[in-house]
């Protein structure tokens, strides 16, 4: 005879309930694991703002003249208003004269009269870069003076090139500067050997350009 006696009644278990419980536990585990790999919406909205070099073209404010900045990289990529992001090149600001100078601040329209196009180089890619200006629309009597700058951001900010270029007629395309970036990030080899970057000539403008 056993020294110990069970005082409670043993209730038989249902195998289906055990299976259902284990299945629910497994789904709960998989759900928790999936949450780890889901990126929050805030992360999906992040913009890569890294910049190694900044190229800018600035002209007289309060005029409706439209100047386009074209930049060609040694990788073969060319960035412009026709292709705002090409490889590691990005057109951060496409200025169209007075057309896009009005911004909304606290429900009020404010005129931001600066005329400037900006292209960022987001990677130190060694080779030659070509910077062209295209006089898309001459709203005021030519010539139009445009200041072209190349700023190096890293390891410290410094302007490596600054010069004023004169555009003498609408549809004129001018090579403002060509320069080379070395493996260590230094900039040299400045010249103005002309090279056409735009896909159209003076007597032909593609139809898609007018839909700009």
PDB file of C-alpha atoms in Angstrom:
ATOM      1  CA  UNK A   1       0.000   0.000   0.000  1.00  0.00           C
ATOM      2  CA  UNK A   2       1.369   3.423  -0.952  1.00  0.00           C
ATOM      3  CA  UNK A   3       2.257   5.851   1.778  1.00  0.00           C
ATOM      4  CA  UNK A   4       0.954   8.682  -0.339  1.00  0.00           C
ATOM      5  CA  UNK A   5      -2.613   8.936  -1.574  1.00  0.00           C
ATOM      6  CA  UNK A   6      -3.806  11.320  -4.256  1.00  0.00           C
ATOM      7  CA  UNK A   7      -6.662  13.323  -2.995  1.00  0.00           C
ATOM      8  CA  UNK A   8      -7.632  15.001  -6.345  1.00  0.00           C
ATOM      9  CA  UNK A   9      -9.316  13.430  -9.328  1.00  0.00           C
ATOM     10  CA  UNK A  10      -7.207  13.315 -12.518  1.00  0.00           C
ATOM     11  CA  UNK A  11      -9.023  14.926 -15.477  1.00  0.00           C
ATOM     12  CA  UNK A  12      -8.340  13.339 -18.886  1.00  0.00           C
ATOM     13  CA  UNK A  13      -6.909  15.721 -21.566  1.00  0.00           C
ATOM     14  CA  UNK A  14      -8.178  16.187 -25.126  1.00  0.00           C
ATOM     15  CA  UNK A  15      -5.389  15.762 -27.783  1.00  0.00           C
ATOM     16  CA  UNK A  16      -7.172  18.249 -30.099  1.00  0.00           C
ATOM     17  CA  UNK A  17      -6.948  21.015 -27.476  1.00  0.00           C
ATOM     18  CA  UNK A  18      -3.217  20.345 -27.052  1.00  0.00           C
ATOM     19  CA  UNK A  19      -2.689  20.538 -30.805  1.00  0.00           C
ATOM     20  CA  UNK A  20      -4.677  23.777 -31.043  1.00  0.00           C
ATOM     21  CA  UNK A  21      -2.696  25.328 -28.190  1.00  0.00           C
ATOM     22  CA  UNK A  22       0.655  24.388 -29.710  1.00  0.00           C
ATOM     23  CA  UNK A  23      -0.409  25.772 -33.103  1.00  0.00           C
ATOM     24  CA  UNK A  24      -1.458  29.080 -31.513  1.00  0.00           C
ATOM     25  CA  UNK A  25       1.842  29.262 -29.650  1.00  0.00           C
ATOM     26  CA  UNK A  26       3.763  28.696 -32.887  1.00  0.00           C
ATOM     27  CA  UNK A  27       1.862  31.447 -34.746  1.00  0.00           C
ATOM     28  CA  UNK A  28       2.488  33.851 -31.855  1.00  0.00           C
ATOM     29  CA  UNK A  29       6.225  33.148 -32.015  1.00  0.00           C
ATOM     30  CA  UNK A  30       6.357  33.694 -35.778  1.00  0.00           C
ATOM     31  CA  UNK A  31       4.451  36.969 -35.406  1.00  0.00           C
ATOM     32  CA  UNK A  32       6.957  38.270 -32.839  1.00  0.00           C
ATOM     33  CA  UNK A  33       9.883  37.302 -35.072  1.00  0.00           C
ATOM     34  CA  UNK A  34       8.327  39.082 -38.059  1.00  0.00           C
ATOM     35  CA  UNK A  35       8.033  42.311 -36.068  1.00  0.00           C
ATOM     36  CA  UNK A  36      11.806  42.365 -35.674  1.00  0.00           C
ATOM     37  CA  UNK A  37      12.317  42.432 -39.447  1.00  0.00           C
ATOM     38  CA  UNK A  38       9.620  44.951 -40.284  1.00  0.00           C
ATOM     39  CA  UNK A  39      11.036  48.469 -40.790  1.00  0.00           C
ATOM     40  CA  UNK A  40       9.044  51.269 -39.198  1.00  0.00           C
ATOM     41  CA  UNK A  41       7.477  53.803 -41.543  1.00  0.00           C
ATOM     42  CA  UNK A  42       9.877  56.437 -40.273  1.00  0.00           C
ATOM     43  CA  UNK A  43      12.833  54.375 -41.496  1.00  0.00           C
ATOM     44  CA  UNK A  44      11.231  53.926 -44.917  1.00  0.00           C
ATOM     45  CA  UNK A  45      10.861  57.683 -45.270  1.00  0.00           C
ATOM     46  CA  UNK A  46      14.514  58.425 -44.558  1.00  0.00           C
ATOM     47  CA  UNK A  47      16.424  60.296 -47.291  1.00  0.00           C
ATOM     48  CA  UNK A  48      20.102  59.695 -47.901  1.00  0.00           C
ATOM     49  CA  UNK A  49      21.579  63.142 -47.358  1.00  0.00           C
ATOM     50  CA  UNK A  50      25.234  62.099 -47.588  1.00  0.00           C
ATOM     51  CA  UNK A  51      27.264  64.413 -49.816  1.00  0.00           C
ATOM     52  CA  UNK A  52      30.964  64.440 -50.621  1.00  0.00           C
ATOM     53  CA  UNK A  53      30.868  67.360 -53.083  1.00  0.00           C
ATOM     54  CA  UNK A  54      28.276  70.003 -53.961  1.00  0.00           C
ATOM     55  CA  UNK A  55      28.115  71.701 -57.365  1.00  0.00           C
ATOM     56  CA  UNK A  56      25.986  74.838 -57.636  1.00  0.00           C
ATOM     57  CA  UNK A  57      25.008  77.271 -60.369  1.00  0.00           C
ATOM     58  CA  UNK A  58      23.626  80.627 -59.195  1.00  0.00           C
ATOM     59  CA  UNK A  59      22.382  83.509 -61.296  1.00  0.00           C
ATOM     60  CA  UNK A  60      20.653  86.868 -60.861  1.00  0.00           C
ATOM     61  CA  UNK A  61      17.577  86.704 -58.602  1.00  0.00           C
ATOM     62  CA  UNK A  62      14.195  88.179 -59.526  1.00  0.00           C
ATOM     63  CA  UNK A  63      14.496  87.107 -63.170  1.00  0.00           C
ATOM     64  CA  UNK A  64      12.610  84.357 -64.959  1.00  0.00           C
ATOM     65  CA  UNK A  65      15.660  83.045 -66.844  1.00  0.00           C
ATOM     66  CA  UNK A  66      15.982  79.269 -66.663  1.00  0.00           C
ATOM     67  CA  UNK A  67      19.460  77.730 -66.547  1.00  0.00           C
ATOM     68  CA  UNK A  68      20.018  73.982 -66.339  1.00  0.00           C
ATOM     69  CA  UNK A  69      22.957  72.295 -64.640  1.00  0.00           C
ATOM     70  CA  UNK A  70      24.290  69.132 -66.266  1.00  0.00           C
ATOM     71  CA  UNK A  71      26.948  67.009 -64.544  1.00  0.00           C
ATOM     72  CA  UNK A  72      28.677  63.968 -66.036  1.00  0.00           C
ATOM     73  CA  UNK A  73      30.594  61.502 -63.839  1.00  0.00           C
ATOM     74  CA  UNK A  74      33.427  59.115 -64.786  1.00  0.00           C
ATOM     75  CA  UNK A  75      31.027  56.249 -64.063  1.00  0.00           C
ATOM     76  CA  UNK A  76      29.131  57.265 -67.218  1.00  0.00           C
ATOM     77  CA  UNK A  77      26.166  58.742 -65.293  1.00  0.00           C
ATOM     78  CA  UNK A  78      24.792  62.157 -66.275  1.00  0.00           C
ATOM     79  CA  UNK A  79      22.410  64.050 -64.025  1.00  0.00           C
ATOM     80  CA  UNK A  80      20.095  66.884 -65.083  1.00  0.00           C
ATOM     81  CA  UNK A  81      16.419  67.835 -64.881  1.00  0.00           C
ATOM     82  CA  UNK A  82      15.763  65.007 -67.349  1.00  0.00           C
ATOM     83  CA  UNK A  83      17.201  62.524 -64.832  1.00  0.00           C
ATOM     84  CA  UNK A  84      17.364  63.952 -61.326  1.00  0.00           C
ATOM     85  CA  UNK A  85      19.113  60.898 -59.840  1.00  0.00           C
ATOM     86  CA  UNK A  86      21.807  59.031 -61.726  1.00  0.00           C
ATOM     87  CA  UNK A  87      23.992  56.650 -59.760  1.00  0.00           C
ATOM     88  CA  UNK A  88      25.656  58.614 -56.981  1.00  0.00           C
ATOM     89  CA  UNK A  89      24.743  61.982 -58.566  1.00  0.00           C
ATOM     90  CA  UNK A  90      21.602  63.797 -57.472  1.00  0.00           C
ATOM     91  CA  UNK A  91      19.932  67.026 -58.624  1.00  0.00           C
ATOM     92  CA  UNK A  92      18.850  68.487 -55.283  1.00  0.00           C
ATOM     93  CA  UNK A  93      17.381  71.699 -56.706  1.00  0.00           C
ATOM     94  CA  UNK A  94      15.973  72.249 -60.189  1.00  0.00           C
ATOM     95  CA  UNK A  95      15.395  75.970 -60.528  1.00  0.00           C
ATOM     96  CA  UNK A  96      13.047  77.165 -63.286  1.00  0.00           C
ATOM     97  CA  UNK A  97      13.384  80.899 -62.823  1.00  0.00           C
ATOM     98  CA  UNK A  98      10.355  82.445 -61.158  1.00  0.00           C
ATOM     99  CA  UNK A  99       8.069  79.452 -61.796  1.00  0.00           C
ATOM    100  CA  UNK A 100       9.052  77.549 -58.651  1.00  0.00           C
ATOM    101  CA  UNK A 101      10.141  80.483 -56.459  1.00  0.00           C
ATOM    102  CA  UNK A 102       6.854  80.570 -54.504  1.00  0.00           C
ATOM    103  CA  UNK A 103       6.688  78.410 -51.378  1.00  0.00           C
ATOM    104  CA  UNK A 104       4.001  77.983 -48.719  1.00  0.00           C
ATOM    105  CA  UNK A 105       4.877  78.908 -45.116  1.00  0.00           C
ATOM    106  CA  UNK A 106       2.153  78.585 -42.463  1.00  0.00           C
ATOM    107  CA  UNK A 107      -0.515  78.828 -45.149  1.00  0.00           C
ATOM    108  CA  UNK A 108       1.024  81.970 -46.681  1.00  0.00           C
ATOM    109  CA  UNK A 109       2.725  82.177 -50.058  1.00  0.00           C
ATOM    110  CA  UNK A 110       6.282  83.458 -49.793  1.00  0.00           C
ATOM    111  CA  UNK A 111       8.514  84.275 -52.773  1.00  0.00           C
ATOM    112  CA  UNK A 112      12.003  82.783 -52.485  1.00  0.00           C
ATOM    113  CA  UNK A 113      13.725  84.730 -55.245  1.00  0.00           C
ATOM    114  CA  UNK A 114      17.077  82.937 -55.369  1.00  0.00           C
ATOM    115  CA  UNK A 115      17.936  81.343 -58.716  1.00  0.00           C
ATOM    116  CA  UNK A 116      20.141  78.324 -58.088  1.00  0.00           C
ATOM    117  CA  UNK A 117      20.577  74.733 -59.215  1.00  0.00           C
ATOM    118  CA  UNK A 118      22.398  72.235 -56.982  1.00  0.00           C
ATOM    119  CA  UNK A 119      23.895  68.826 -57.724  1.00  0.00           C
ATOM    120  CA  UNK A 120      25.444  66.626 -55.028  1.00  0.00           C
ATOM    121  CA  UNK A 121      28.089  63.955 -55.529  1.00  0.00           C
ATOM    122  CA  UNK A 122      27.429  61.356 -52.834  1.00  0.00           C
ATOM    123  CA  UNK A 123      30.422  59.124 -53.374  1.00  0.00           C
ATOM    124  CA  UNK A 124      34.150  59.584 -53.871  1.00  0.00           C
ATOM    125  CA  UNK A 125      34.388  58.079 -57.332  1.00  0.00           C
ATOM    126  CA  UNK A 126      37.786  58.740 -58.867  1.00  0.00           C
ATOM    127  CA  UNK A 127      37.947  60.229 -62.353  1.00  0.00           C
ATOM    128  CA  UNK A 128      36.944  63.286 -64.353  1.00  0.00           C
ATOM    129  CA  UNK A 129      33.690  65.203 -63.855  1.00  0.00           C
ATOM    130  CA  UNK A 130      32.200  67.563 -66.427  1.00  0.00           C
ATOM    131  CA  UNK A 131      29.929  70.468 -65.448  1.00  0.00           C
ATOM    132  CA  UNK A 132      27.844  72.110 -68.190  1.00  0.00           C
ATOM    133  CA  UNK A 133      25.353  74.967 -68.187  1.00  0.00           C
ATOM    134  CA  UNK A 134      22.445  75.050 -70.608  1.00  0.00           C
ATOM    135  CA  UNK A 135      20.551  78.326 -71.159  1.00  0.00           C
ATOM    136  CA  UNK A 136      17.059  76.827 -71.355  1.00  0.00           C
ATOM    137  CA  UNK A 137      15.061  80.067 -71.393  1.00  0.00           C
ATOM    138  CA  UNK A 138      16.273  83.636 -71.805  1.00  0.00           C
ATOM    139  CA  UNK A 139      13.489  85.706 -70.261  1.00  0.00           C
ATOM    140  CA  UNK A 140      15.722  88.768 -69.954  1.00  0.00           C
ATOM    141  CA  UNK A 141      18.136  90.153 -72.556  1.00  0.00           C
ATOM    142  CA  UNK A 142      21.384  88.128 -72.663  1.00  0.00           C
ATOM    143  CA  UNK A 143      24.106  87.829 -71.599  1.00  0.00           C
ATOM    144  CA  UNK A 144      23.380  86.144 -68.267  1.00  0.00           C
ATOM    145  CA  UNK A 145      26.134  85.692 -65.707  1.00  0.00           C
ATOM    146  CA  UNK A 146      26.106  82.434 -63.737  1.00  0.00           C
ATOM    147  CA  UNK A 147      28.396  81.665 -60.804  1.00  0.00           C
ATOM    148  CA  UNK A 148      29.533  78.053 -60.736  1.00  0.00           C
ATOM    149  CA  UNK A 149      30.980  76.601 -57.522  1.00  0.00           C
ATOM    150  CA  UNK A 150      32.360  73.230 -56.505  1.00  0.00           C
ATOM    151  CA  UNK A 151      32.448  72.690 -52.731  1.00  0.00           C
ATOM    152  CA  UNK A 152      34.174  69.764 -51.065  1.00  0.00           C
ATOM    153  CA  UNK A 153      32.312  68.643 -47.932  1.00  0.00           C
ATOM    154  CA  UNK A 154      34.579  65.966 -46.404  1.00  0.00           C
ATOM    155  CA  UNK A 155      36.869  65.780 -44.513  1.00  0.00           C
ATOM    156  CA  UNK A 156      36.312  69.533 -44.145  1.00  0.00           C
ATOM    157  CA  UNK A 157      34.283  72.088 -46.065  1.00  0.00           C
ATOM    158  CA  UNK A 158      36.199  74.056 -48.671  1.00  0.00           C
ATOM    159  CA  UNK A 159      35.416  75.677 -52.017  1.00  0.00           C
ATOM    160  CA  UNK A 160      37.715  74.126 -54.601  1.00  0.00           C
ATOM    161  CA  UNK A 161      36.366  76.031 -57.617  1.00  0.00           C
ATOM    162  CA  UNK A 162      34.406  79.264 -58.119  1.00  0.00           C
ATOM    163  CA  UNK A 163      34.035  81.174 -61.360  1.00  0.00           C
ATOM    164  CA  UNK A 164      31.454  83.247 -63.214  1.00  0.00           C
ATOM    165  CA  UNK A 165      30.348  81.950 -66.605  1.00  0.00           C
ATOM    166  CA  UNK A 166      28.617  84.166 -69.179  1.00  0.00           C
ATOM    167  CA  UNK A 167      25.766  82.731 -71.246  1.00  0.00           C
ATOM    168  CA  UNK A 168      25.324  84.805 -74.380  1.00  0.00           C
ATOM    169  CA  UNK A 169      22.177  83.325 -75.979  1.00  0.00           C
ATOM    170  CA  UNK A 170      19.223  81.068 -75.322  1.00  0.00           C
ATOM    171  CA  UNK A 171      19.938  77.366 -76.042  1.00  0.00           C
ATOM    172  CA  UNK A 172      23.640  77.954 -75.477  1.00  0.00           C
ATOM    173  CA  UNK A 173      25.480  75.065 -73.826  1.00  0.00           C
ATOM    174  CA  UNK A 174      28.775  75.843 -72.110  1.00  0.00           C
ATOM    175  CA  UNK A 175      31.250  73.596 -70.333  1.00  0.00           C
ATOM    176  CA  UNK A 176      31.762  75.580 -67.135  1.00  0.00           C
ATOM    177  CA  UNK A 177      34.472  73.350 -65.669  1.00  0.00           C
ATOM    178  CA  UNK A 178      36.005  69.906 -65.837  1.00  0.00           C
ATOM    179  CA  UNK A 179      37.859  68.512 -62.833  1.00  0.00           C
ATOM    180  CA  UNK A 180      39.226  65.245 -61.517  1.00  0.00           C
ATOM    181  CA  UNK A 181      38.772  63.584 -58.124  1.00  0.00           C
ATOM    182  CA  UNK A 182      41.607  61.355 -56.898  1.00  0.00           C
ATOM    183  CA  UNK A 183      41.293  58.214 -54.772  1.00  0.00           C
ATOM    184  CA  UNK A 184      42.100  60.239 -51.638  1.00  0.00           C
ATOM    185  CA  UNK A 185      39.400  62.798 -52.448  1.00  0.00           C
ATOM    186  CA  UNK A 186      41.617  65.646 -53.639  1.00  0.00           C
ATOM    187  CA  UNK A 187      40.377  67.724 -56.576  1.00  0.00           C
ATOM    188  CA  UNK A 188      42.617  68.887 -59.426  1.00  0.00           C
ATOM    189  CA  UNK A 189      42.966  69.091 -63.206  1.00  0.00           C
ATOM    190  CA  UNK A 190      40.584  72.022 -63.780  1.00  0.00           C
ATOM    191  CA  UNK A 191      39.953  72.873 -67.430  1.00  0.00           C
ATOM    192  CA  UNK A 192      37.172  73.966 -69.780  1.00  0.00           C
ATOM    193  CA  UNK A 193      37.596  71.630 -72.720  1.00  0.00           C
ATOM    194  CA  UNK A 194      34.083  71.739 -74.245  1.00  0.00           C
ATOM    195  CA  UNK A 195      31.938  68.619 -74.399  1.00  0.00           C
ATOM    196  CA  UNK A 196      28.252  68.447 -75.262  1.00  0.00           C
ATOM    197  CA  UNK A 197      26.121  66.703 -72.616  1.00  0.00           C
ATOM    198  CA  UNK A 198      22.573  67.592 -73.667  1.00  0.00           C
ATOM    199  CA  UNK A 199      20.731  65.144 -75.954  1.00  0.00           C
ATOM    200  CA  UNK A 200      19.356  67.862 -78.230  1.00  0.00           C
ATOM    201  CA  UNK A 201      20.723  70.466 -80.600  1.00  0.00           C
ATOM    202  CA  UNK A 202      20.001  74.150 -80.957  1.00  0.00           C
ATOM    203  CA  UNK A 203      17.491  73.523 -83.739  1.00  0.00           C
ATOM    204  CA  UNK A 204      15.672  70.607 -82.101  1.00  0.00           C
ATOM    205  CA  UNK A 205      14.049  70.315 -78.688  1.00  0.00           C
ATOM    206  CA  UNK A 206      12.522  66.915 -77.765  1.00  0.00           C
ATOM    207  CA  UNK A 207       8.776  66.818 -77.195  1.00  0.00           C
ATOM    208  CA  UNK A 208       9.208  65.560 -73.605  1.00  0.00           C
ATOM    209  CA  UNK A 209      11.175  68.687 -72.725  1.00  0.00           C
ATOM    210  CA  UNK A 210       8.108  70.865 -73.290  1.00  0.00           C
ATOM    211  CA  UNK A 211       6.207  68.746 -70.720  1.00  0.00           C
ATOM    212  CA  UNK A 212       8.655  69.806 -68.078  1.00  0.00           C
TER     213      UNK A 212
END
